[in-house]
Amino acid sequence: MLVVLLQGTREEDDVVSEDLVEEDAQELYEAGEAQWGTDEAKFIMLLGNRSVTHLQLVFDEYQKIAEKSIEDSIKSELSGDFERLMLAVVQCIRSRPMFFAKRLYKSMKGLGTADNTLIRIMVSRSEIDMLDIRECFRLRYEKSLYNMIQDDTSGDYKRTLLKLCGGDDDIAGEFFPEAAQIAYKMWEISAMTKVQLRGTVRPYSDFDPASDAQALRKAMKGFGTDEDTIIEIVARRSNEQRQEIRQAFKSLLGRDLMADLKSELSKNLQRLILGLMMTPADFDAKMMKKAMEGAGTDEHALIEILVTRSNQEIQEMCSAYQNAFKKSLEDAIASDTSGTFKRILISLAQGAREEGPADLDRASEDAQALADACNADSDDLEDKFMSILCTRSFPHLRRVFQEFVRCSNKDIEQIIKKEMSGDVKNAMFAIVRSVKNQPSYFADRLYKAMKGLGTDDRALIRIMVSRCEIDLFNIRKEFKETHDASLHDFIQVEALVGDTSGDYRKTLLILCGGED
């Protein structure tokens, strides 16, 4: 593949054959997904020689045939350096500025800086497409390239890099022309992509609730506790199976399993195991209660739960909250929050978000309404954003945000960051991130829960428990993609801090489901 690229024989961009687009997409599909093994030569020939414009159309057609992106197919079909090379080719074909933005981010994030990469890209692109790279950087990582260079380098080296960078995009909210096209295309890909959600915990095949109940009783009876048995049973059963175990424990032994577990376990392991044993609605209700009780309010937790749950999940959570705490969730939110943020949370807590596909005509109207609101005063802007972002379906909002780029030439995320503040900004931003890519939103929440000194164990437990049967596998993929480290490795290092037994970490790693 390197030799093919080195020959410089790629067709020019004006060479597009409509007849060949479908044929090439079908050939790529048959060379990988449709057969046992992979025909690498076919990938090399097509991706190494066809024009960029032609391949962009091929990738769109491939998405329709395979119902997954060409990137996902490459990740599942290829491996090692060859996989990385082909992904780089695809990323450059999709958007060269975005490819360089990702390379720059990876060169600076974490401990240490890959200065060779940073220098190479800043020197080679400063007279070509640095403005577009800057925009793509901000679009993907929600901070400007200028700020990241400022935080990651020092002295005269930093001053020189900042001169080459040319400006701070966090000051502006508008796209440069090519970046606007990229942003529009990214929302279109988001709207078209069918993501198959996969959990990491599945129902246990040889399930016997009576046997599990007896084993749990034995693990907790007498002096000492057999944590290994408790972890093996609880972490490797589905939630439905755990509820059957609770019933069997009560009917066979006349005891409350939750009370026994609470008395035998402690600290984070206790919180994690008890969370797994609750129904999803009861667990969410308890997490909402925990977020609001005491002196401070965990606004991020309130936002995360209410933004990411379906109407049915929210309605079941509200019912569970009423049963457990003898107060409606709406009343609890109203007494614990205020202003526009309170109105946003109560709107979400009603579980009445529209469902179904996008209405394209209405999406254009909504986008124009959001664009017009950008010129209004702060309160009117927040009201208009709330009325659309809190009520429309996610597929519809993807189209709204795409059309917003077209009619305003602005970035919806940057407008929220620039024009809003505090909890209102965080809530609106979470909605946009969830609409775009919910597993990516959760991956970012997990990263923030574990990075730096100390771990936000409540957030870590909340996400691992609530997502392990829904989309934790997808979250793992996004975590690896964005942070260049596996969730498994992160948990292994971070959950060890402050946890002397290792049982908490062991349970989290089982839920994680494997090393990426």
Coordinates of C-alpha atoms in Angstrom, one line a residue:
M1 CA 0.0 0.0 0.0
L2 CA 2.9 2.4 0.8
V3 CA 4.4 1.7 -2.6
V4 CA 1.1 2.3 -4.4
L5 CA 0.8 5.7 -2.5
L6 CA 4.4 6.5 -3.3
Q7 CA 3.8 6.1 -7.1
G8 CA 1.5 9.2 -7.0
T9 CA -0.9 7.7 -9.6
R10 CA -4.2 8.5 -7.8
E11 CA -6.9 9.7 -10.3
E12 CA -7.5 13.5 -10.3
D13 CA -10.5 14.8 -8.3
D14 CA -12.6 15.5 -11.4
V15 CA -12.6 11.8 -12.4
V16 CA -15.8 10.4 -11.0
S17 CA -17.7 7.6 -12.7
E18 CA -21.3 7.2 -11.3
D19 CA -21.5 3.7 -12.8
L20 CA -18.3 2.7 -10.9
V21 CA -19.4 4.2 -7.5
E22 CA -21.9 1.4 -6.7
E23 CA -19.6 -1.2 -8.3
D24 CA -16.6 -0.2 -6.2
A25 CA -18.7 0.0 -3.0
Q26 CA -20.0 -3.5 -3.7
E27 CA -16.5 -4.8 -4.4
L28 CA -15.2 -3.4 -1.1
Y29 CA -18.1 -5.0 0.7
E30 CA -17.5 -8.4 -0.9
A31 CA -13.7 -8.1 -0.3
G32 CA -14.3 -7.8 3.5
E33 CA -17.7 -8.0 5.3
A34 CA -19.3 -10.4 2.8
Q35 CA -16.7 -13.2 3.0
W36 CA -14.5 -15.2 5.4
G37 CA -11.2 -13.4 5.5
T38 CA -10.3 -10.2 3.6
D39 CA -9.1 -9.5 0.1
E40 CA -6.5 -6.9 1.0
A41 CA -5.4 -6.5 -2.6
K42 CA -8.9 -5.1 -3.5
F43 CA -8.7 -2.6 -0.7
I44 CA -5.2 -1.5 -1.8
M45 CA -6.2 -1.2 -5.5
L46 CA -9.4 0.9 -4.9
L47 CA -8.3 3.0 -2.0
G48 CA -4.8 3.6 -3.4
N49 CA -5.9 4.7 -7.0
R50 CA -9.4 6.1 -7.2
S51 CA -9.9 9.9 -6.9
V52 CA -10.8 11.5 -3.6
T53 CA -14.2 12.8 -4.9
H54 CA -15.0 9.3 -6.3
L55 CA -14.1 7.6 -3.0
Q56 CA -16.2 9.9 -1.0
L57 CA -19.2 8.8 -3.0
V58 CA -18.1 5.2 -2.7
F59 CA -18.0 5.5 1.1
D60 CA -21.5 6.9 1.2
E61 CA -22.7 4.0 -1.0
Y62 CA -20.8 1.5 1.1
Q63 CA -22.6 2.8 4.2
K64 CA -26.0 2.0 2.5
I65 CA -24.9 -1.5 1.5
A66 CA -23.1 -2.6 4.7
E67 CA -25.1 -0.5 7.1
K68 CA -21.8 0.4 8.8
S69 CA -19.1 2.8 7.9
I70 CA -16.0 1.9 5.9
E71 CA -13.9 2.8 9.0
D72 CA -15.8 0.2 11.1
S73 CA -15.3 -2.4 8.4
I74 CA -11.6 -1.7 8.2
K75 CA -11.3 -2.0 12.0
S76 CA -13.0 -5.4 12.0
E77 CA -11.3 -6.8 8.9
L78 CA -7.7 -5.5 9.1
S79 CA -5.1 -5.3 11.9
G80 CA -1.8 -3.7 12.9
D81 CA 0.1 -1.2 10.8
F82 CA -2.0 -2.1 7.7
E83 CA -5.2 -1.2 9.6
R84 CA -3.7 2.1 10.8
L85 CA -2.5 2.9 7.3
M86 CA -5.9 2.2 5.6
L87 CA -7.8 4.2 8.3
A88 CA -5.4 7.1 7.7
V89 CA -6.1 6.9 3.9
V90 CA -9.9 6.9 4.6
Q91 CA -9.7 9.8 7.0
C92 CA -7.7 11.8 4.5
I93 CA -10.2 11.1 1.8
R94 CA -13.1 12.1 4.1
S95 CA -11.3 15.2 5.3
R96 CA -7.6 16.0 5.2
P97 CA -7.9 18.8 7.7
M98 CA -9.7 16.5 10.2
F99 CA -7.0 13.9 9.8
F100 CA -4.3 16.4 10.7
A101 CA -6.5 17.8 13.6
K102 CA -6.6 14.3 15.1
R103 CA -2.8 13.8 14.6
L104 CA -2.1 17.1 16.3
Y105 CA -4.4 16.3 19.2
K106 CA -2.8 12.9 19.8
S107 CA 0.7 14.5 19.6
M108 CA -0.2 16.8 22.6
K109 CA -2.7 15.0 24.8
G110 CA -1.6 13.2 28.0
L111 CA 1.8 13.2 29.5
G112 CA 4.6 14.5 27.2
T113 CA 4.4 15.9 23.7
A114 CA 5.3 14.1 20.4
D115 CA 7.3 17.1 19.2
N116 CA 8.4 15.6 15.9
T117 CA 4.7 15.1 14.9
L118 CA 3.7 18.6 16.1
I119 CA 6.6 20.3 14.3
R120 CA 6.1 18.2 11.1
I121 CA 2.4 19.1 10.8
M122 CA 2.7 22.8 11.8
V123 CA 5.5 23.4 9.3
S124 CA 4.0 21.4 6.4
R125 CA 0.4 22.7 6.7
S126 CA 0.9 26.3 7.8
E127 CA 0.7 27.7 4.2
I128 CA -1.8 25.1 3.0
D129 CA -4.8 24.4 5.2
M130 CA -4.0 25.4 8.8
L131 CA -7.2 27.5 9.2
D132 CA -9.3 24.4 8.3
I133 CA -7.3 22.2 10.6
R134 CA -7.9 24.7 13.4
E135 CA -11.6 24.6 12.7
C136 CA -11.7 20.8 12.6
F137 CA -9.7 20.6 15.8
R138 CA -12.2 22.8 17.6
L139 CA -15.1 20.9 16.0
R140 CA -13.9 17.6 17.3
Y141 CA -12.2 18.4 20.6
E142 CA -14.2 21.4 21.8
K143 CA -11.1 23.5 22.4
S144 CA -8.9 25.5 20.1
L145 CA -5.6 24.3 18.7
Y146 CA -4.2 27.6 19.9
N147 CA -5.1 26.9 23.5
M148 CA -3.8 23.3 23.4
I149 CA -0.4 24.5 22.1
Q150 CA -0.4 27.2 24.8
D151 CA -1.1 24.6 27.5
D152 CA 1.3 22.0 26.2
T153 CA 4.5 23.8 25.1
S154 CA 6.6 26.6 26.5
G155 CA 9.1 29.4 25.8
D156 CA 10.2 30.5 22.3
Y157 CA 9.1 27.1 20.9
K158 CA 5.6 27.9 22.0
R159 CA 5.7 31.4 20.6
T160 CA 6.8 30.1 17.2
L161 CA 4.1 27.4 17.1
L162 CA 1.4 30.0 18.1
K163 CA 2.6 32.3 15.2
L164 CA 2.2 29.3 12.8
C165 CA -1.2 28.5 14.3
G166 CA -2.3 32.0 13.4
G167 CA -5.1 32.7 15.9
D168 CA -7.4 31.4 18.6
D169 CA -10.7 29.9 17.3
D170 CA -12.4 29.9 20.8
I171 CA -12.9 33.7 20.2
A172 CA -14.9 33.2 17.0
G173 CA -18.1 31.1 16.4
E174 CA -18.1 30.9 12.6
F175 CA -16.6 28.4 10.2
F176 CA -14.2 29.0 7.4
P177 CA -15.8 27.9 4.1
E178 CA -14.2 24.4 3.8
A179 CA -14.6 23.7 7.6
A180 CA -18.4 24.6 7.2
Q181 CA -18.7 21.9 4.5
I182 CA -16.9 19.4 6.7
A183 CA -19.2 20.2 9.6
Y184 CA -22.2 19.9 7.4
K185 CA -21.0 16.5 6.1
M186 CA -20.2 15.3 9.6
W187 CA -23.8 15.9 10.7
E188 CA -25.0 14.1 7.6
I189 CA -22.8 11.1 8.4
S190 CA -24.2 11.2 11.9
A191 CA -27.7 11.3 10.6
M192 CA -27.1 8.4 8.2
T193 CA -25.0 6.1 10.4
K194 CA -26.9 3.1 11.9
V195 CA -25.0 2.2 15.0
Q196 CA -25.6 -1.3 16.4
L197 CA -25.5 -0.8 20.1
R198 CA -23.8 -3.6 22.1
G199 CA -23.6 -4.2 25.8
T200 CA -20.8 -6.1 27.5
V201 CA -23.0 -8.0 29.9
R202 CA -25.3 -10.6 28.5
P203 CA -27.7 -13.1 30.1
Y204 CA -25.9 -16.1 31.6
S205 CA -26.6 -19.2 29.6
D206 CA -26.9 -21.9 32.3
F207 CA -28.9 -19.7 34.6
D208 CA -30.4 -21.2 37.8
P209 CA -31.8 -18.5 40.2
A210 CA -32.2 -21.0 43.1
S211 CA -28.6 -22.2 42.8
D212 CA -27.3 -18.6 42.6
A213 CA -29.4 -17.6 45.6
Q214 CA -28.0 -20.5 47.6
A215 CA -24.4 -19.8 46.5
L216 CA -24.8 -16.1 47.5
R217 CA -26.2 -17.1 50.9
K218 CA -23.2 -19.4 51.5
A219 CA -20.8 -16.7 50.4
M220 CA -22.2 -14.4 53.2
K221 CA -22.9 -16.9 55.9
G222 CA -20.7 -17.2 59.0
F223 CA -17.4 -15.5 59.6
G224 CA -16.0 -13.6 56.7
T225 CA -17.4 -12.9 53.2
D226 CA -16.6 -14.7 49.9
E227 CA -16.4 -11.6 47.7
D228 CA -15.2 -13.6 44.7
T229 CA -18.4 -15.6 44.5
I230 CA -20.6 -12.6 45.0
I231 CA -18.8 -10.7 42.2
E232 CA -18.8 -13.7 39.8
I233 CA -22.6 -14.2 40.2
V234 CA -23.7 -10.5 40.2
A235 CA -21.4 -9.1 37.5
R236 CA -22.0 -12.0 35.1
R237 CA -25.8 -12.1 35.1
S238 CA -28.2 -9.8 33.3
N239 CA -30.4 -7.4 35.3
E240 CA -33.4 -9.5 34.6
Q241 CA -31.6 -12.6 36.0
R242 CA -30.5 -10.6 39.0
Q243 CA -34.1 -9.7 39.8
E244 CA -35.0 -13.5 39.7
I245 CA -32.1 -14.2 42.1
R246 CA -33.5 -11.6 44.5
Q247 CA -37.0 -13.2 44.4
A248 CA -35.5 -16.7 44.8
F249 CA -33.4 -15.5 47.8
K250 CA -36.5 -14.2 49.4
S251 CA -38.8 -17.2 48.7
L252 CA -36.2 -19.9 49.5
L253 CA -34.3 -18.4 52.4
G254 CA -36.8 -15.8 53.7
R255 CA -34.1 -13.1 53.6
D256 CA -33.7 -9.8 51.8
L257 CA -30.7 -10.1 49.5
M258 CA -30.1 -6.4 49.3
A259 CA -29.9 -6.1 53.1
D260 CA -27.5 -9.0 53.4
L261 CA -25.2 -7.6 50.6
K262 CA -25.3 -4.2 52.3
S263 CA -24.2 -5.6 55.6
E264 CA -21.5 -7.8 54.2
L265 CA -19.8 -5.4 51.7
S266 CA -18.5 -1.9 52.1
K267 CA -17.3 1.2 50.3
N268 CA -17.3 1.3 46.5
L269 CA -17.7 -2.5 46.1
Q270 CA -20.9 -2.3 48.1
R271 CA -22.2 0.7 46.0
L272 CA -21.4 -1.1 42.7
I273 CA -22.9 -4.5 43.7
L274 CA -26.1 -2.9 45.1
G275 CA -26.4 -0.8 42.0
L276 CA -26.2 -3.9 39.8
M277 CA -28.9 -5.6 41.9
M278 CA -31.4 -2.8 41.5
T279 CA -33.8 -2.5 38.5
P280 CA -32.6 0.2 36.1
A281 CA -35.5 2.5 37.1
D282 CA -34.7 2.1 40.8
F283 CA -31.0 2.7 40.2
D284 CA -31.6 5.8 38.2
A285 CA -34.1 7.1 40.8
K286 CA -31.5 6.6 43.5
M287 CA -28.8 8.3 41.4
M288 CA -31.0 11.3 40.9
K289 CA -31.7 11.4 44.7
K290 CA -28.0 11.1 45.5
A291 CA -27.2 14.0 43.0
M292 CA -29.6 16.3 44.8
E293 CA -29.2 15.4 48.5
G294 CA -26.8 17.0 50.9
A295 CA -25.2 20.4 50.7
G296 CA -24.2 20.5 47.0
T297 CA -26.0 19.4 43.9
D298 CA -24.2 17.2 41.3
E299 CA -25.6 19.0 38.2
H300 CA -23.5 16.9 35.8
A301 CA -25.2 13.7 37.1
L302 CA -28.7 15.2 36.7
I303 CA -27.8 16.3 33.2
E304 CA -26.3 13.0 32.2
I305 CA -29.2 10.9 33.4
L306 CA -32.0 13.1 32.0
V307 CA -30.4 13.7 28.6
T308 CA -29.5 10.1 27.8
R309 CA -32.6 8.1 28.9
S310 CA -35.5 7.3 26.6
N311 CA -39.0 8.5 27.3
Q312 CA -40.0 5.1 28.7
E313 CA -36.8 5.0 30.9
I314 CA -37.6 8.5 32.3
Q315 CA -41.2 7.6 33.0
E316 CA -40.2 4.4 34.8
M317 CA -37.6 6.3 36.8
C318 CA -40.1 9.0 37.8
S319 CA -42.5 6.3 39.1
A320 CA -39.6 4.6 41.0
Y321 CA -38.6 7.9 42.5
Q322 CA -42.2 8.6 43.7
N323 CA -42.4 5.1 45.2
A324 CA -39.1 5.2 47.0
F325 CA -39.0 8.8 48.2
K326 CA -42.8 9.8 48.4
K327 CA -42.1 12.9 46.3
S328 CA -42.3 13.5 42.6
L329 CA -39.0 13.9 40.7
E330 CA -40.3 17.1 39.2
D331 CA -40.9 18.6 42.7
A332 CA -37.5 17.4 43.8
I333 CA -35.8 19.1 40.8
A334 CA -37.9 22.3 41.3
S335 CA -36.8 22.6 45.0
D336 CA -33.1 21.9 44.3
T337 CA -32.5 23.9 41.1
S338 CA -33.5 27.3 39.7
G339 CA -34.0 29.5 36.7
T340 CA -33.6 28.2 33.1
F341 CA -31.6 25.2 34.3
K342 CA -34.6 24.1 36.4
R343 CA -36.9 24.5 33.4
I344 CA -34.6 22.4 31.2
L345 CA -34.4 19.6 33.7
I346 CA -38.2 19.6 34.4
S347 CA -38.8 19.6 30.6
L348 CA -36.5 16.5 30.2
A349 CA -38.0 14.8 33.3
Q350 CA -41.5 14.8 31.8
G351 CA -40.3 12.0 29.4
A352 CA -42.2 13.5 26.5
R353 CA -39.5 14.0 23.9
E354 CA -40.9 13.5 20.4
E355 CA -40.0 10.1 18.8
G356 CA -39.5 9.0 15.2
P357 CA -37.4 10.2 12.2
A358 CA -36.5 13.7 11.1
D359 CA -39.0 15.9 9.3
L360 CA -36.7 17.6 6.8
D361 CA -38.9 20.7 6.2
R362 CA -39.5 21.2 9.9
A363 CA -35.7 20.7 10.5
S364 CA -35.0 23.6 8.2
E365 CA -37.5 25.8 10.1
D366 CA -36.1 24.7 13.5
A367 CA -32.5 25.5 12.3
Q368 CA -33.6 28.9 11.1
A369 CA -35.3 29.6 14.4
L370 CA -32.1 28.7 16.2
A371 CA -30.0 30.8 13.9
D372 CA -32.4 33.8 14.4
A373 CA -32.2 33.3 18.1
C374 CA -28.4 33.8 18.0
N375 CA -29.0 37.5 17.4
A376 CA -31.5 37.8 20.3
D377 CA -30.7 38.6 23.9
S378 CA -29.5 35.9 26.2
D379 CA -32.9 34.9 27.7
D380 CA -34.6 34.6 24.4
L381 CA -31.7 32.6 23.0
E382 CA -31.9 30.1 25.9
D383 CA -35.7 29.8 25.6
K384 CA -35.6 29.1 21.9
F385 CA -32.8 26.5 22.2
M386 CA -34.6 24.9 25.1
S387 CA -37.9 24.7 23.2
I388 CA -36.2 22.8 20.4
L389 CA -33.4 20.8 22.0
C390 CA -35.5 19.5 24.9
T391 CA -38.5 18.4 22.8
R392 CA -37.4 17.1 19.3
S393 CA -36.4 13.6 18.6
F394 CA -32.6 12.8 18.3
P395 CA -32.8 11.9 14.6
H396 CA -34.7 15.1 13.9
L397 CA -32.1 17.2 15.9
R398 CA -29.3 15.7 13.9
R399 CA -30.9 17.2 10.8
V400 CA -31.6 20.5 12.6
F401 CA -27.9 20.8 13.6
Q402 CA -26.8 20.0 10.0
E403 CA -29.2 22.7 8.6
F404 CA -28.0 25.1 11.3
V405 CA -24.5 25.0 9.7
R406 CA -26.0 25.8 6.3
C407 CA -28.2 28.7 7.3
S408 CA -25.9 30.3 9.9
N409 CA -22.3 29.2 8.9
K410 CA -22.0 28.7 12.7
D411 CA -21.1 25.8 14.9
I412 CA -24.0 24.8 17.2
E413 CA -21.5 23.6 19.9
Q414 CA -19.5 26.8 19.8
I415 CA -22.6 29.0 20.0
I416 CA -23.7 27.2 23.1
K417 CA -20.2 27.6 24.6
K418 CA -20.0 31.3 23.6
E419 CA -23.5 32.5 24.4
M420 CA -24.5 30.4 27.4
S421 CA -22.9 29.8 30.7
G422 CA -22.9 27.5 33.8
D423 CA -25.4 24.6 34.1
V424 CA -27.5 25.8 31.2
K425 CA -24.5 25.6 28.9
N426 CA -23.6 22.2 30.2
A427 CA -27.1 20.8 29.7
M428 CA -27.4 22.1 26.1
F429 CA -23.9 20.9 25.3
A430 CA -24.7 17.4 26.7
I431 CA -27.8 17.2 24.5
V432 CA -25.8 18.2 21.3
R433 CA -23.1 15.7 22.2
S434 CA -25.6 12.9 22.8
V435 CA -27.5 13.7 19.6
K436 CA -24.2 13.5 17.7
N437 CA -22.8 10.3 19.3
Q438 CA -24.1 9.2 22.7
P439 CA -21.4 6.5 23.3
S440 CA -18.8 9.2 22.7
Y441 CA -20.5 11.4 25.2
F442 CA -20.4 8.6 27.8
A443 CA -16.7 7.8 26.9
D444 CA -15.9 11.5 27.6
R445 CA -17.8 11.3 31.0
L446 CA -15.8 8.2 32.0
Y447 CA -12.5 9.8 31.0
K448 CA -13.3 12.9 33.1
A449 CA -14.4 10.7 36.0
M450 CA -11.0 9.0 36.1
K451 CA -8.4 11.4 34.8
G452 CA -6.2 13.5 37.1
L453 CA -5.9 13.1 40.8
G454 CA -8.7 11.1 42.4
T455 CA -11.6 9.3 40.8
D456 CA -15.2 10.3 40.7
D457 CA -16.4 6.9 41.7
R458 CA -20.1 7.8 41.8
A459 CA -19.9 8.8 38.1
L460 CA -17.8 5.7 37.2
I461 CA -20.3 3.3 39.0
R462 CA -23.3 5.1 37.6
I463 CA -22.2 4.8 34.0
M464 CA -20.7 1.3 34.2
V465 CA -23.9 -0.1 35.9
S466 CA -26.4 1.8 33.7
R467 CA -24.7 1.1 30.3
C468 CA -23.2 -2.4 30.7
E469 CA -26.2 -4.1 29.0
I470 CA -26.9 -1.3 26.5
D471 CA -23.9 0.2 24.8
L472 CA -20.8 -0.2 26.9
F473 CA -19.0 -2.0 24.1
N474 CA -19.6 1.1 21.8
I475 CA -18.5 3.4 24.6
R476 CA -15.2 1.3 24.9
K477 CA -14.6 1.8 21.2
E478 CA -15.2 5.6 21.4
F479 CA -12.9 5.8 24.5
K480 CA -10.1 4.0 22.6
E481 CA -10.6 6.2 19.5
T482 CA -10.6 9.5 21.3
H483 CA -8.1 8.9 24.2
D484 CA -5.8 6.4 22.5
A485 CA -6.0 4.2 25.6
S486 CA -8.4 1.4 26.5
L487 CA -11.1 1.8 29.1
H488 CA -9.9 -1.5 30.6
D489 CA -6.4 0.0 31.1
F490 CA -7.8 3.2 32.6
I491 CA -10.0 1.3 35.1
Q492 CA -7.1 -1.0 36.0
V493 CA -4.9 2.0 37.0
E494 CA -7.6 4.4 38.3
A495 CA -9.8 2.1 40.3
L496 CA -6.7 0.8 42.2
V497 CA -6.2 4.2 43.9
G498 CA -7.9 4.2 47.2
D499 CA -9.2 0.6 46.8
T500 CA -7.1 -1.7 48.9
S501 CA -9.0 -5.0 48.3
G502 CA -9.0 -4.9 44.5
D503 CA -12.5 -6.4 44.4
Y504 CA -14.1 -3.1 43.3
R505 CA -11.6 -2.9 40.4
K506 CA -12.2 -6.6 39.5
T507 CA -16.0 -6.1 39.3
L508 CA -15.5 -3.0 37.1
L509 CA -13.2 -4.9 34.8
I510 CA -15.8 -7.8 34.4
L511 CA -18.4 -5.2 33.5
C512 CA -16.0 -3.6 31.0
G513 CA -16.0 -6.9 29.2
G514 CA -12.4 -7.0 27.9
E515 CA -9.3 -5.3 26.7
D516 CA -9.4 -3.3 23.4

